[in-house]
Amino acid sequence: MTAELSNAEDGRILWQDTFEQDARDVFRMQELLVQAIAGQLQLRLGNTSLSAGTSNPEAYEQYLRGMQVSRNRGPVFADADRYFDAAIRADSSFARAWAGKAIALMASPFYLARHMREVLPTARVAAARALALDPLNPDAHLAQAAIRFELYEWAAAEKEVRRARRLVRQAEFPPRARRHQRRTLRPRSGGGR
């Protein structure tokens, strides 16, 4: 794997390195990559979202599967709940799995035959748990934004979106989060939710 850091304004490469590791050891590769990048940026990875995760390979695998299917539309989207629940069963302190579950639940009425009133209570619990475990998790704040929007709490929703943007620590909001924000915070025209 080759990783590089570049200047977002001019595209100039600031740092580049190649990592070789057994492809089955995703955690070790991730650890090497994060340490190298943090070293280059001279960051201290104390209580940040970069350090919050899981050491349970099963939880991480189920989380990744949940993230993958949550990008799909149609009936397969329903599998996201199952994968995030499996990740949470494997490691109940895995904040990203809780946040993924909350986001998937809030998006599910757009893609499945579900009503928002059915998923909102569970999404609220999942988002609250994600924030309790990792207050610096941008996805947890996006989930809270979607919930606040659904409850017509516009100022609180906007505050959560701004908080998520600040936490990303990049020049540009990630495309996945932008897509979710557009889907979640767009004006509604009635519908069966």
PDB file of N, CA and C in Angstrom, residues 92-103 123-145:
ATOM      1  N   SER A  92     -19.302  -3.933  22.187  1.00  0.00           N
ATOM      2  CA  SER A  92     -20.333  -2.936  22.497  1.00  0.00           C
ATOM      3  C   SER A  92     -19.762  -1.544  22.752  1.00  0.00           C
ATOM      4  N   SER A  93     -18.436  -1.420  22.826  1.00  0.00           N
ATOM      5  CA  SER A  93     -17.825  -0.101  23.023  1.00  0.00           C
ATOM      6  C   SER A  93     -17.248   0.466  21.722  1.00  0.00           C
ATOM      7  N   PHE A  94     -17.616  -0.103  20.592  1.00  0.00           N
ATOM      8  CA  PHE A  94     -17.133   0.332  19.276  1.00  0.00           C
ATOM      9  C   PHE A  94     -18.028   1.476  18.789  1.00  0.00           C
ATOM     10  N   ALA A  95     -17.600   2.699  19.041  1.00  0.00           N
ATOM     11  CA  ALA A  95     -18.414   3.888  18.757  1.00  0.00           C
ATOM     12  C   ALA A  95     -18.792   4.008  17.287  1.00  0.00           C
ATOM     13  N   ARG A  96     -17.862   3.696  16.396  1.00  0.00           N
ATOM     14  CA  ARG A  96     -18.166   3.840  14.965  1.00  0.00           C
ATOM     15  C   ARG A  96     -19.292   2.896  14.532  1.00  0.00           C
ATOM     16  N   ALA A  97     -19.392   1.728  15.145  1.00  0.00           N
ATOM     17  CA  ALA A  97     -20.486   0.808  14.812  1.00  0.00           C
ATOM     18  C   ALA A  97     -21.821   1.391  15.269  1.00  0.00           C
ATOM     19  N   TRP A  98     -21.845   1.991  16.449  1.00  0.00           N
ATOM     20  CA  TRP A  98     -23.073   2.629  16.934  1.00  0.00           C
ATOM     21  C   TRP A  98     -23.465   3.788  16.019  1.00  0.00           C
ATOM     22  N   ALA A  99     -22.487   4.594  15.620  1.00  0.00           N
ATOM     23  CA  ALA A  99     -22.773   5.727  14.723  1.00  0.00           C
ATOM     24  C   ALA A  99     -23.265   5.229  13.368  1.00  0.00           C
ATOM     25  N   GLY A 100     -22.621   4.188  12.837  1.00  0.00           N
ATOM     26  CA  GLY A 100     -23.053   3.619  11.562  1.00  0.00           C
ATOM     27  C   GLY A 100     -24.479   3.116  11.632  1.00  0.00           C
ATOM     28  N   LYS A 101     -24.813   2.476  12.739  1.00  0.00           N
ATOM     29  CA  LYS A 101     -26.186   1.980  12.929  1.00  0.00           C
ATOM     30  C   LYS A 101     -27.178   3.141  12.932  1.00  0.00           C
ATOM     31  N   ALA A 102     -26.844   4.204  13.656  1.00  0.00           N
ATOM     32  CA  ALA A 102     -27.746   5.358  13.727  1.00  0.00           C
ATOM     33  C   ALA A 102     -27.946   5.995  12.354  1.00  0.00           C
ATOM     34  N   ILE A 103     -26.869   6.169  11.613  1.00  0.00           N
ATOM     35  CA  ILE A 103     -26.965   6.782  10.283  1.00  0.00           C
ATOM     36  C   ILE A 103     -27.768   5.891   9.344  1.00  0.00           C
ATOM     37  N   ALA A 123     -32.609   4.828  16.540  1.00  0.00           N
ATOM     38  CA  ALA A 123     -31.529   5.679  16.031  1.00  0.00           C
ATOM     39  C   ALA A 123     -31.058   6.648  17.109  1.00  0.00           C
ATOM     40  N   ARG A 124     -31.988   7.183  17.884  1.00  0.00           N
ATOM     41  CA  ARG A 124     -31.613   8.107  18.967  1.00  0.00           C
ATOM     42  C   ARG A 124     -30.726   7.413  19.994  1.00  0.00           C
ATOM     43  N   VAL A 125     -31.090   6.190  20.351  1.00  0.00           N
ATOM     44  CA  VAL A 125     -30.291   5.430  21.321  1.00  0.00           C
ATOM     45  C   VAL A 125     -28.900   5.158  20.754  1.00  0.00           C
ATOM     46  N   ALA A 126     -28.833   4.732  19.495  1.00  0.00           N
ATOM     47  CA  ALA A 126     -27.541   4.406  18.875  1.00  0.00           C
ATOM     48  C   ALA A 126     -26.656   5.640  18.762  1.00  0.00           C
ATOM     49  N   ALA A 127     -27.222   6.769  18.350  1.00  0.00           N
ATOM     50  CA  ALA A 127     -26.434   7.998  18.222  1.00  0.00           C
ATOM     51  C   ALA A 127     -25.943   8.472  19.589  1.00  0.00           C
ATOM     52  N   ALA A 128     -26.796   8.398  20.594  1.00  0.00           N
ATOM     53  CA  ALA A 128     -26.400   8.804  21.947  1.00  0.00           C
ATOM     54  C   ALA A 128     -25.278   7.914  22.472  1.00  0.00           C
ATOM     55  N   ARG A 129     -25.376   6.625  22.203  1.00  0.00           N
ATOM     56  CA  ARG A 129     -24.332   5.691  22.648  1.00  0.00           C
ATOM     57  C   ARG A 129     -23.018   5.993  21.939  1.00  0.00           C
ATOM     58  N   ALA A 130     -23.078   6.260  20.627  1.00  0.00           N
ATOM     59  CA  ALA A 130     -21.865   6.592  19.868  1.00  0.00           C
ATOM     60  C   ALA A 130     -21.204   7.840  20.437  1.00  0.00           C
ATOM     61  N   LEU A 131     -21.994   8.857  20.739  1.00  0.00           N
ATOM     62  CA  LEU A 131     -21.432  10.094  21.293  1.00  0.00           C
ATOM     63  C   LEU A 131     -20.886   9.894  22.697  1.00  0.00           C
ATOM     64  N   ALA A 132     -21.548   9.058  23.494  1.00  0.00           N
ATOM     65  CA  ALA A 132     -21.049   8.786  24.844  1.00  0.00           C
ATOM     66  C   ALA A 132     -19.699   8.077  24.782  1.00  0.00           C
ATOM     67  N   LEU A 133     -19.545   7.183  23.809  1.00  0.00           N
ATOM     68  CA  LEU A 133     -18.292   6.439  23.667  1.00  0.00           C
ATOM     69  C   LEU A 133     -17.190   7.277  23.033  1.00  0.00           C
ATOM     70  N   ASP A 134     -17.562   8.139  22.088  1.00  0.00           N
ATOM     71  CA  ASP A 134     -16.568   8.945  21.373  1.00  0.00           C
ATOM     72  C   ASP A 134     -17.189  10.271  20.948  1.00  0.00           C
ATOM     73  N   PRO A 135     -17.081  11.289  21.801  1.00  0.00           N
ATOM     74  CA  PRO A 135     -17.666  12.589  21.478  1.00  0.00           C
ATOM     75  C   PRO A 135     -17.016  13.262  20.270  1.00  0.00           C
ATOM     76  N   LEU A 136     -15.890  12.731  19.807  1.00  0.00           N
ATOM     77  CA  LEU A 136     -15.188  13.311  18.662  1.00  0.00           C
ATOM     78  C   LEU A 136     -15.476  12.570  17.362  1.00  0.00           C
ATOM     79  N   ASN A 137     -16.492  11.735  17.350  1.00  0.00           N
ATOM     80  CA  ASN A 137     -16.828  10.963  16.152  1.00  0.00           C
ATOM     81  C   ASN A 137     -17.740  11.784  15.238  1.00  0.00           C
ATOM     82  N   PRO A 138     -17.254  12.168  14.043  1.00  0.00           N
ATOM     83  CA  PRO A 138     -18.075  12.988  13.144  1.00  0.00           C
ATOM     84  C   PRO A 138     -19.373  12.304  12.724  1.00  0.00           C
ATOM     85  N   ASP A 139     -19.339  10.992  12.491  1.00  0.00           N
ATOM     86  CA  ASP A 139     -20.553  10.287  12.079  1.00  0.00           C
ATOM     87  C   ASP A 139     -21.616  10.307  13.177  1.00  0.00           C
ATOM     88  N   ALA A 140     -21.189  10.260  14.424  1.00  0.00           N
ATOM     89  CA  ALA A 140     -22.152  10.340  15.525  1.00  0.00           C
ATOM     90  C   ALA A 140     -22.842  11.700  15.518  1.00  0.00           C
ATOM     91  N   HIS A 141     -22.092  12.745  15.204  1.00  0.00           N
ATOM     92  CA  HIS A 141     -22.681  14.083  15.127  1.00  0.00           C
ATOM     93  C   HIS A 141     -23.590  14.217  13.904  1.00  0.00           C
ATOM     94  N   LEU A 142     -23.231  13.566  12.794  1.00  0.00           N
ATOM     95  CA  LEU A 142     -24.125  13.572  11.626  1.00  0.00           C
ATOM     96  C   LEU A 142     -25.432  12.851  11.943  1.00  0.00           C
ATOM     97  N   ALA A 143     -25.328  11.757  12.671  1.00  0.00           N
ATOM     98  CA  ALA A 143     -26.543  11.038  13.072  1.00  0.00           C
ATOM     99  C   ALA A 143     -27.410  11.930  13.954  1.00  0.00           C
ATOM    100  N   GLN A 144     -26.770  12.618  14.892  1.00  0.00           N
ATOM    101  CA  GLN A 144     -27.521  13.542  15.754  1.00  0.00           C
ATOM    102  C   GLN A 144     -28.169  14.650  14.928  1.00  0.00           C
ATOM    103  N   ALA A 145     -27.458  15.133  13.905  1.00  0.00           N
ATOM    104  CA  ALA A 145     -28.016  16.175  13.034  1.00  0.00           C
ATOM    105  C   ALA A 145     -29.276  15.669  12.334  1.00  0.00           C
TER     106      ALA A 145
END
